[in-house]
């Protein structure tokens, strides 16, 4: 039966290709047409078979992922866990997961039933389950909030079964990332890069210990554990000015003569340059 289907669809795909070619349609138009055919077939739930049809695969080239199931919004909505539905799925950032084992959360009457049968990415942060506004638009969130949605994605990746991709905001009908998705990934990479740079900075310039008392005021000092960063050097306190900031923090500096350290830090006034402890006069 499947073989017959494949042969028939291959033939019709071939004919379609020949007809279109003879009529001189551009590759762009051909793509658009195939996109519609792809969605049409998917609505009949054998869309994934299109990926196994060599001819269509050749036409579409690398734009088709070979094994993944692609869902339309309408199809995903039929997996909302209600009586008579096809199952209990949700999507996050365009990826679809089977969450049946969490039906107490996502099933009818569950606290998180809102997420069933849809991509409610944004509500993972806003907690707005009223259904108003685009539920999957995360670019309207703050970058750190987007990172929060991404953590939820990791949660589903670890805890539930991946089922495929949702055609729409994040993936096109070939299962390839949309421009929107690329923007999301870029934002997440930027956040990640900044986080890593901050971590590197903390290792290079660990925070100082500090204390204050009424008689002697503030004192800052370095130790091999200051800032909670265990290391085999102590360092000397410096006022560290981070890029883009006009304020400073106290950092323990291993090599105060290092040119980049000299550019971004100042000695505490009245403190010996090599002293591991300085009084702060404000
Ligand atoms: C933005 C707001 C929130 C969102 C999007 C959210 C989302 C979720 C989701 C998706 C689950 C199910 C996780 C799974 O599949 O195992 C869950 C579970 C849970 N949530 Fe929330 N939650 C929110 C706020 C809260 C708050 C404010 C509380 C408590 C004060 C809370 C308490 C819980 C508890 C206790 C569970 C586990 C229930 C169980 O295992 O039986 N959540 N949450």
mmCIF file of C-alpha atoms and ligand atoms in Angstrom:
data_model
loop_
_atom_site.group_PDB
_atom_site.id
_atom_site.type_symbol
_atom_site.label_atom_id
_atom_site.label_comp_id
_atom_site.label_asym_id
_atom_site.label_seq_id
_atom_site.Cartn_x
_atom_site.Cartn_y
_atom_site.Cartn_z
ATOM 1 C CA UNK A 1 0.000 0.000 0.000
ATOM 2 C CA UNK A 2 2.738 2.445 1.038
ATOM 3 C CA UNK A 3 4.882 1.444 -1.929
ATOM 4 C CA UNK A 4 1.914 2.014 -4.233
ATOM 5 C CA UNK A 5 1.334 5.398 -2.676
ATOM 6 C CA UNK A 6 4.967 6.358 -3.070
ATOM 7 C CA UNK A 7 5.019 5.334 -6.728
ATOM 8 C CA UNK A 8 1.780 7.194 -7.451
ATOM 9 C CA UNK A 9 2.877 10.337 -5.679
ATOM 10 C CA UNK A 10 6.312 10.208 -7.301
ATOM 11 C CA UNK A 11 4.666 9.979 -10.697
ATOM 12 C CA UNK A 12 2.279 12.822 -10.012
ATOM 13 C CA UNK A 13 5.165 14.861 -8.599
ATOM 14 C CA UNK A 14 7.132 14.184 -11.768
ATOM 15 C CA UNK A 15 4.196 15.155 -13.970
ATOM 16 C CA UNK A 16 3.669 18.303 -11.953
ATOM 17 C CA UNK A 17 7.337 19.135 -12.399
ATOM 18 C CA UNK A 18 7.192 18.574 -16.164
ATOM 19 C CA UNK A 19 4.001 20.619 -16.529
ATOM 20 C CA UNK A 20 5.390 23.459 -14.492
ATOM 21 C CA UNK A 21 8.664 23.424 -16.368
ATOM 22 C CA UNK A 22 6.926 23.474 -19.713
ATOM 23 C CA UNK A 23 4.870 26.394 -18.624
ATOM 24 C CA UNK A 24 8.016 28.252 -17.743
ATOM 25 C CA UNK A 25 7.233 28.866 -14.077
ATOM 26 C CA UNK A 26 10.104 30.326 -12.064
ATOM 27 C CA UNK A 27 11.831 28.269 -9.382
ATOM 28 C CA UNK A 28 10.322 30.602 -6.782
ATOM 29 C CA UNK A 29 6.798 29.878 -8.025
ATOM 30 C CA UNK A 30 7.595 26.185 -8.181
ATOM 31 C CA UNK A 31 8.711 26.327 -4.586
ATOM 32 C CA UNK A 32 5.523 28.110 -3.577
ATOM 33 C CA UNK A 33 3.434 25.487 -5.327
ATOM 34 C CA UNK A 34 5.342 22.625 -3.743
ATOM 35 C CA UNK A 35 4.944 24.296 -0.372
ATOM 36 C CA UNK A 36 1.167 24.201 -0.854
ATOM 37 C CA UNK A 37 1.319 20.563 -1.981
ATOM 38 C CA UNK A 38 3.430 19.788 1.070
ATOM 39 C CA UNK A 39 0.896 21.364 3.461
ATOM 40 C CA UNK A 40 -1.974 19.701 1.617
ATOM 41 C CA UNK A 41 -0.394 16.280 2.007
ATOM 42 C CA UNK A 42 0.419 16.936 5.608
ATOM 43 C CA UNK A 43 -3.174 17.730 6.414
ATOM 44 C CA UNK A 44 -3.864 14.156 5.423
ATOM 45 C CA UNK A 45 -1.271 13.041 7.950
ATOM 46 C CA UNK A 46 1.025 11.384 5.518
ATOM 47 C CA UNK A 47 3.019 14.536 4.932
ATOM 48 C CA UNK A 48 6.134 12.890 6.287
ATOM 49 C CA UNK A 49 5.979 10.509 3.331
ATOM 50 C CA UNK A 50 6.733 13.391 1.011
ATOM 51 C CA UNK A 51 10.220 13.332 2.432
ATOM 52 C CA UNK A 52 10.692 9.752 1.328
ATOM 53 C CA UNK A 53 9.749 10.461 -2.263
ATOM 54 C CA UNK A 54 13.093 10.701 -4.045
ATOM 55 C CA UNK A 55 11.893 12.836 -6.919
ATOM 56 C CA UNK A 56 10.324 15.532 -4.779
ATOM 57 C CA UNK A 57 13.282 15.323 -2.478
ATOM 58 C CA UNK A 58 15.566 16.000 -5.407
ATOM 59 C CA UNK A 59 13.480 18.925 -6.549
ATOM 60 C CA UNK A 60 13.434 20.465 -3.123
ATOM 61 C CA UNK A 61 17.077 19.569 -2.566
ATOM 62 C CA UNK A 62 18.529 20.238 0.855
ATOM 63 C CA UNK A 63 15.511 22.280 1.851
ATOM 64 C CA UNK A 64 13.676 19.182 3.067
ATOM 65 C CA UNK A 65 14.465 17.402 6.290
ATOM 66 C CA UNK A 66 14.185 13.734 5.720
ATOM 67 C CA UNK A 67 12.588 12.195 8.738
ATOM 68 C CA UNK A 68 10.686 14.861 10.569
ATOM 69 C CA UNK A 69 6.970 15.183 10.866
ATOM 70 C CA UNK A 70 5.714 18.706 10.207
ATOM 71 C CA UNK A 71 2.521 19.934 11.831
ATOM 72 C CA UNK A 72 0.202 22.716 10.826
ATOM 73 C CA UNK A 73 -1.450 24.763 13.590
ATOM 74 C CA UNK A 74 -4.778 23.139 12.742
ATOM 75 C CA UNK A 75 -3.320 19.670 13.027
ATOM 76 C CA UNK A 76 -1.575 20.428 16.315
ATOM 77 C CA UNK A 77 -4.865 21.735 17.710
ATOM 78 C CA UNK A 78 -6.319 18.250 17.269
ATOM 79 C CA UNK A 79 -3.795 17.036 19.886
ATOM 80 C CA UNK A 80 -5.214 19.071 22.762
ATOM 81 C CA UNK A 81 -6.071 16.136 25.015
ATOM 82 C CA UNK A 82 -9.824 16.769 24.908
ATOM 83 C CA UNK A 83 -12.150 13.773 24.522
ATOM 84 C CA UNK A 84 -11.892 12.535 20.937
ATOM 85 C CA UNK A 85 -8.591 14.331 20.301
ATOM 86 C CA UNK A 86 -5.667 12.507 18.742
ATOM 87 C CA UNK A 87 -3.367 12.879 21.723
ATOM 88 C CA UNK A 88 -1.764 15.432 24.004
ATOM 89 C CA UNK A 89 0.956 17.495 22.356
ATOM 90 C CA UNK A 90 2.334 20.969 22.856
ATOM 91 C CA UNK A 91 4.785 23.128 20.930
ATOM 92 C CA UNK A 92 7.459 25.437 22.216
ATOM 93 C CA UNK A 93 9.600 27.624 19.957
ATOM 94 C CA UNK A 94 8.092 25.673 17.081
ATOM 95 C CA UNK A 95 9.066 22.210 18.334
ATOM 96 C CA UNK A 96 6.329 19.716 19.086
ATOM 97 C CA UNK A 97 6.386 17.330 22.078
ATOM 98 C CA UNK A 98 4.115 14.541 23.230
ATOM 99 C CA UNK A 99 3.228 15.461 26.823
ATOM 100 C CA UNK A 100 0.783 12.656 27.499
ATOM 101 C CA UNK A 101 2.764 11.460 30.502
ATOM 102 C CA UNK A 102 2.173 14.915 32.027
ATOM 103 C CA UNK A 103 -1.581 14.817 31.393
ATOM 104 C CA UNK A 104 -2.333 15.887 34.971
ATOM 105 C CA UNK A 105 -0.715 19.231 34.043
ATOM 106 C CA UNK A 106 -1.711 19.566 30.403
ATOM 107 C CA UNK A 107 -4.929 17.575 30.113
ATOM 108 C CA UNK A 108 -8.413 19.113 30.445
ATOM 109 C CA UNK A 109 -8.764 20.646 33.916
ATOM 110 C CA UNK A 110 -4.964 20.686 34.421
ATOM 111 C CA UNK A 111 -3.287 23.946 35.481
ATOM 112 C CA UNK A 112 -1.355 24.097 32.223
ATOM 113 C CA UNK A 113 -3.993 22.895 29.780
ATOM 114 C CA UNK A 114 -3.527 26.214 27.963
ATOM 115 C CA UNK A 115 -0.306 24.855 26.430
ATOM 116 C CA UNK A 116 -1.991 21.768 24.941
ATOM 117 C CA UNK A 117 -2.368 21.660 21.162
ATOM 118 C CA UNK A 118 -0.620 24.962 20.526
ATOM 119 C CA UNK A 119 2.619 26.897 20.656
ATOM 120 C CA UNK A 120 2.250 29.038 23.769
ATOM 121 C CA UNK A 121 5.967 29.917 24.034
ATOM 122 C CA UNK A 122 5.374 33.427 25.321
ATOM 123 C CA UNK A 123 3.108 32.316 28.177
ATOM 124 C CA UNK A 124 5.961 30.278 29.657
ATOM 125 C CA UNK A 125 7.271 33.650 30.823
ATOM 126 C CA UNK A 126 4.226 35.898 31.084
ATOM 127 C CA UNK A 127 1.994 33.245 32.679
ATOM 128 C CA UNK A 128 -0.801 34.841 30.648
ATOM 129 C CA UNK A 129 -3.071 31.938 29.806
ATOM 130 C CA UNK A 130 -5.963 34.142 28.663
ATOM 131 C CA UNK A 131 -5.187 33.426 25.013
ATOM 132 C CA UNK A 132 -5.001 37.096 24.019
ATOM 133 C CA UNK A 133 -2.320 38.207 21.557
ATOM 134 C CA UNK A 134 0.111 36.038 19.588
ATOM 135 C CA UNK A 135 0.973 33.170 21.922
ATOM 136 C CA UNK A 136 4.204 32.194 20.209
ATOM 137 C CA UNK A 137 5.791 35.645 19.722
ATOM 138 C CA UNK A 138 8.852 35.638 21.970
ATOM 139 C CA UNK A 139 10.762 38.458 20.279
ATOM 140 C CA UNK A 140 8.499 40.846 22.179
ATOM 141 C CA UNK A 141 10.031 39.539 25.434
ATOM 142 C CA UNK A 142 13.251 40.789 27.039
ATOM 143 C CA UNK A 143 16.354 38.808 25.938
ATOM 144 C CA UNK A 144 16.750 37.212 29.396
ATOM 145 C CA UNK A 145 13.089 36.206 29.301
ATOM 146 C CA UNK A 146 13.703 34.576 25.925
ATOM 147 C CA UNK A 147 16.520 32.636 27.539
ATOM 148 C CA UNK A 148 13.903 31.502 30.072
ATOM 149 C CA UNK A 149 11.701 30.140 27.280
ATOM 150 C CA UNK A 150 14.740 28.374 25.880
ATOM 151 C CA UNK A 151 15.259 26.694 29.263
ATOM 152 C CA UNK A 152 11.698 25.415 29.083
ATOM 153 C CA UNK A 153 12.558 24.032 25.650
ATOM 154 C CA UNK A 154 15.465 22.107 27.218
ATOM 155 C CA UNK A 155 13.045 20.852 29.856
ATOM 156 C CA UNK A 156 10.730 19.396 27.205
ATOM 157 C CA UNK A 157 13.695 18.019 25.287
ATOM 158 C CA UNK A 158 14.774 16.124 28.419
ATOM 159 C CA UNK A 159 11.416 15.119 29.849
ATOM 160 C CA UNK A 160 9.113 14.466 26.919
ATOM 161 C CA UNK A 161 9.116 12.888 23.464
ATOM 162 C CA UNK A 162 9.943 15.058 20.485
ATOM 163 C CA UNK A 163 7.413 14.698 17.665
ATOM 164 C CA UNK A 164 8.351 17.195 14.969
ATOM 165 C CA UNK A 165 8.071 20.806 13.985
ATOM 166 C CA UNK A 166 5.242 23.268 13.735
ATOM 167 C CA UNK A 167 4.887 25.172 10.481
ATOM 168 C CA UNK A 168 4.467 28.843 11.193
ATOM 169 C CA UNK A 169 6.490 31.390 13.069
ATOM 170 C CA UNK A 170 9.566 29.225 13.613
ATOM 171 C CA UNK A 171 9.637 26.741 10.732
ATOM 172 C CA UNK A 172 8.499 26.984 7.144
ATOM 173 C CA UNK A 173 6.636 24.215 5.385
ATOM 174 C CA UNK A 174 9.932 22.499 4.535
ATOM 175 C CA UNK A 175 10.827 22.327 8.213
ATOM 176 C CA UNK A 176 13.557 24.904 7.774
ATOM 177 C CA UNK A 177 14.074 27.771 10.246
ATOM 178 C CA UNK A 178 12.311 31.016 9.356
ATOM 179 C CA UNK A 179 13.926 34.459 9.549
ATOM 180 C CA UNK A 180 12.051 34.898 12.834
ATOM 181 C CA UNK A 181 13.622 31.737 14.244
ATOM 182 C CA UNK A 182 17.064 32.927 13.107
ATOM 183 C CA UNK A 183 16.519 36.181 14.983
ATOM 184 C CA UNK A 184 15.551 34.255 18.119
ATOM 185 C CA UNK A 185 18.658 32.083 17.835
ATOM 186 C CA UNK A 186 20.831 35.158 17.296
ATOM 187 C CA UNK A 187 19.394 36.784 20.448
ATOM 188 C CA UNK A 188 19.954 33.600 22.449
ATOM 189 C CA UNK A 189 23.533 33.345 21.164
ATOM 190 C CA UNK A 190 24.164 36.984 22.100
ATOM 191 C CA UNK A 191 22.878 36.373 25.624
ATOM 192 C CA UNK A 192 24.986 33.248 25.875
ATOM 193 C CA UNK A 193 28.057 35.089 24.611
ATOM 194 C CA UNK A 194 27.535 37.877 27.115
ATOM 195 C CA UNK A 195 27.011 35.385 29.930
ATOM 196 C CA UNK A 196 30.253 33.635 28.996
ATOM 197 C CA UNK A 197 32.133 36.924 28.771
ATOM 198 C CA UNK A 198 30.841 37.865 32.235
ATOM 199 C CA UNK A 199 31.903 34.491 33.606
ATOM 200 C CA UNK A 200 35.367 34.898 32.071
ATOM 201 C CA UNK A 201 35.532 38.377 33.542
ATOM 202 C CA UNK A 202 34.598 37.063 36.990
ATOM 203 C CA UNK A 203 37.403 34.499 36.747
ATOM 204 C CA UNK A 204 39.934 37.046 35.549
ATOM 205 C CA UNK A 205 38.812 39.743 37.984
ATOM 206 C CA UNK A 206 37.192 38.050 41.013
ATOM 207 C CA UNK A 207 35.290 40.400 43.326
ATOM 208 C CA UNK A 208 37.053 41.583 46.525
ATOM 209 C CA UNK A 209 36.053 40.877 50.102
ATOM 210 C CA UNK A 210 34.738 43.963 51.845
ATOM 211 C CA UNK A 211 33.773 45.125 55.306
ATOM 212 C CA UNK A 212 32.518 48.292 56.882
ATOM 213 C CA UNK A 213 32.497 49.630 60.393
ATOM 214 C CA UNK A 214 31.646 52.991 61.868
ATOM 215 C CA UNK A 215 35.170 53.725 63.194
ATOM 216 C CA UNK A 216 37.370 52.800 60.247
ATOM 217 C CA UNK A 217 34.909 52.912 57.302
ATOM 218 C CA UNK A 218 35.203 50.513 54.373
ATOM 219 C CA UNK A 219 38.049 48.108 53.708
ATOM 220 C CA UNK A 220 38.427 45.880 50.638
ATOM 221 C CA UNK A 221 40.870 42.997 50.402
ATOM 222 C CA UNK A 222 41.749 39.978 48.307
ATOM 223 C CA UNK A 223 42.088 36.345 49.297
ATOM 224 C CA UNK A 224 42.282 33.054 47.384
ATOM 225 C CA UNK A 225 38.504 32.639 47.808
ATOM 226 C CA UNK A 226 37.246 36.228 47.429
ATOM 227 C CA UNK A 227 34.115 36.604 45.326
ATOM 228 C CA UNK A 228 33.501 32.873 45.888
ATOM 229 C CA UNK A 229 36.106 32.125 43.212
ATOM 230 C CA UNK A 230 38.679 29.602 44.417
ATOM 231 C CA UNK A 231 42.094 30.136 42.846
ATOM 232 C CA UNK A 232 45.815 29.731 43.485
ATOM 233 C CA UNK A 233 46.573 33.443 43.525
ATOM 234 C CA UNK A 234 45.427 36.289 45.781
ATOM 235 C CA UNK A 235 45.677 39.451 43.700
ATOM 236 C CA UNK A 236 45.487 43.113 44.646
ATOM 237 C CA UNK A 237 42.355 45.282 44.899
ATOM 238 C CA UNK A 238 41.628 47.624 42.020
ATOM 239 C CA UNK A 239 38.668 49.747 40.967
ATOM 240 C CA UNK A 240 37.494 47.956 37.829
ATOM 241 C CA UNK A 241 35.562 49.910 35.207
ATOM 242 C CA UNK A 242 33.635 47.582 32.915
ATOM 243 C CA UNK A 243 32.950 48.559 29.293
ATOM 244 C CA UNK A 244 29.778 50.569 28.932
ATOM 245 C CA UNK A 245 29.593 51.348 32.640
ATOM 246 C CA UNK A 246 30.626 54.595 34.336
ATOM 247 C CA UNK A 247 30.686 53.014 37.794
ATOM 248 C CA UNK A 248 33.270 50.557 39.090
ATOM 249 C CA UNK A 249 33.454 47.489 41.280
ATOM 250 C CA UNK A 250 36.305 46.199 43.392
ATOM 251 C CA UNK A 251 38.216 43.437 41.599
ATOM 252 C CA UNK A 252 41.168 41.319 42.664
ATOM 253 C CA UNK A 253 43.746 41.707 39.943
ATOM 254 C CA UNK A 254 46.449 39.093 39.454
ATOM 255 C CA UNK A 255 48.740 41.166 37.262
ATOM 256 C CA UNK A 256 48.132 44.915 37.675
ATOM 257 C CA UNK A 257 50.799 45.638 35.045
ATOM 258 C CA UNK A 258 48.918 43.743 32.318
ATOM 259 C CA UNK A 259 48.090 46.410 29.651
ATOM 260 C CA UNK A 260 44.361 45.577 29.346
ATOM 261 C CA UNK A 261 44.048 45.527 33.153
ATOM 262 C CA UNK A 262 45.822 48.889 33.380
ATOM 263 C CA UNK A 263 43.365 50.332 30.835
ATOM 264 C CA UNK A 264 40.249 49.156 32.691
ATOM 265 C CA UNK A 265 41.257 49.629 36.334
ATOM 266 C CA UNK A 266 42.468 52.261 38.812
ATOM 267 C CA UNK A 267 44.408 51.983 42.046
ATOM 268 C CA UNK A 268 42.564 52.836 45.269
ATOM 269 C CA UNK A 269 43.796 56.305 46.323
ATOM 270 C CA UNK A 270 46.208 56.111 49.262
ATOM 271 C CA UNK A 271 46.701 52.355 48.895
ATOM 272 C CA UNK A 272 50.087 50.738 48.237
ATOM 273 C CA UNK A 273 49.999 49.355 44.647
ATOM 274 C CA UNK A 274 51.002 45.859 45.834
ATOM 275 C CA UNK A 275 48.939 45.769 49.020
ATOM 276 C CA UNK A 276 46.289 43.011 49.197
ATOM 277 C CA UNK A 277 44.104 45.224 51.396
ATOM 278 C CA UNK A 278 42.973 48.842 50.905
ATOM 279 C CA UNK A 279 40.963 51.366 52.886
ATOM 280 C CA UNK A 280 38.314 53.047 50.779
ATOM 281 C CA UNK A 281 38.011 56.812 51.168
ATOM 282 C CA UNK A 282 34.832 58.174 49.648
HETATM 283 C C1 LIG B 1 4.752 31.926 34.395
HETATM 284 C C2 LIG B 1 4.125 31.161 35.286
HETATM 285 C C3 LIG B 1 4.193 29.661 35.285
HETATM 286 C C4 LIG B 1 4.332 28.791 34.250
HETATM 287 C C5 LIG B 1 4.463 29.113 32.765
HETATM 288 C C6 LIG B 1 4.356 27.457 34.802
HETATM 289 C C7 LIG B 1 4.477 26.314 34.038
HETATM 290 C C8 LIG B 1 4.472 25.027 34.563
HETATM 291 C C9 LIG B 1 4.472 23.832 33.773
HETATM 292 C C10 LIG B 1 4.505 23.803 32.264
HETATM 293 C C11 LIG B 1 4.460 22.787 34.611
HETATM 294 C C12 LIG B 1 4.439 21.316 34.218
HETATM 295 C C13 LIG B 1 5.848 20.770 34.120
HETATM 296 C C14 LIG B 1 5.855 19.307 33.727
HETATM 297 O O1 LIG B 1 5.546 18.979 32.564
HETATM 298 O O2 LIG B 1 6.206 18.476 34.582
HETATM 299 C C15 LIG B 1 4.459 23.304 35.956
HETATM 300 C C16 LIG B 1 4.419 22.543 37.098
HETATM 301 C C17 LIG B 1 4.304 23.067 38.357
HETATM 302 N N1 LIG B 1 4.127 24.378 38.679
HETATM 303 FE FE1 LIG B 1 4.140 25.943 37.416
HETATM 304 N N2 LIG B 1 4.216 27.542 36.156
HETATM 305 C C18 LIG B 1 4.110 28.859 36.487
HETATM 306 C C19 LIG B 1 3.967 29.377 37.744
HETATM 307 C C20 LIG B 1 3.871 28.605 38.887
HETATM 308 C C21 LIG B 1 3.714 29.145 40.215
HETATM 309 C C22 LIG B 1 3.594 30.642 40.541
HETATM 310 C C23 LIG B 1 3.683 28.080 41.067
HETATM 311 C C24 LIG B 1 3.536 28.036 42.559
HETATM 312 C C25 LIG B 1 3.362 29.082 43.349
HETATM 313 C C26 LIG B 1 3.837 26.889 40.277
HETATM 314 C C27 LIG B 1 3.871 25.623 40.769
HETATM 315 C C28 LIG B 1 4.037 24.487 40.043
HETATM 316 C C29 LIG B 1 4.133 23.146 40.627
HETATM 317 C C30 LIG B 1 4.058 22.821 42.115
HETATM 318 C C31 LIG B 1 4.311 22.260 39.559
HETATM 319 C C32 LIG B 1 4.487 20.755 39.659
HETATM 320 C C33 LIG B 1 3.166 20.120 39.890
HETATM 321 C C34 LIG B 1 3.298 18.616 40.002
HETATM 322 O O3 LIG B 1 4.343 18.044 39.654
HETATM 323 O O4 LIG B 1 2.301 18.040 40.412
HETATM 324 N N3 LIG B 1 3.934 27.242 38.957
HETATM 325 N N4 LIG B 1 4.477 24.689 35.887
#
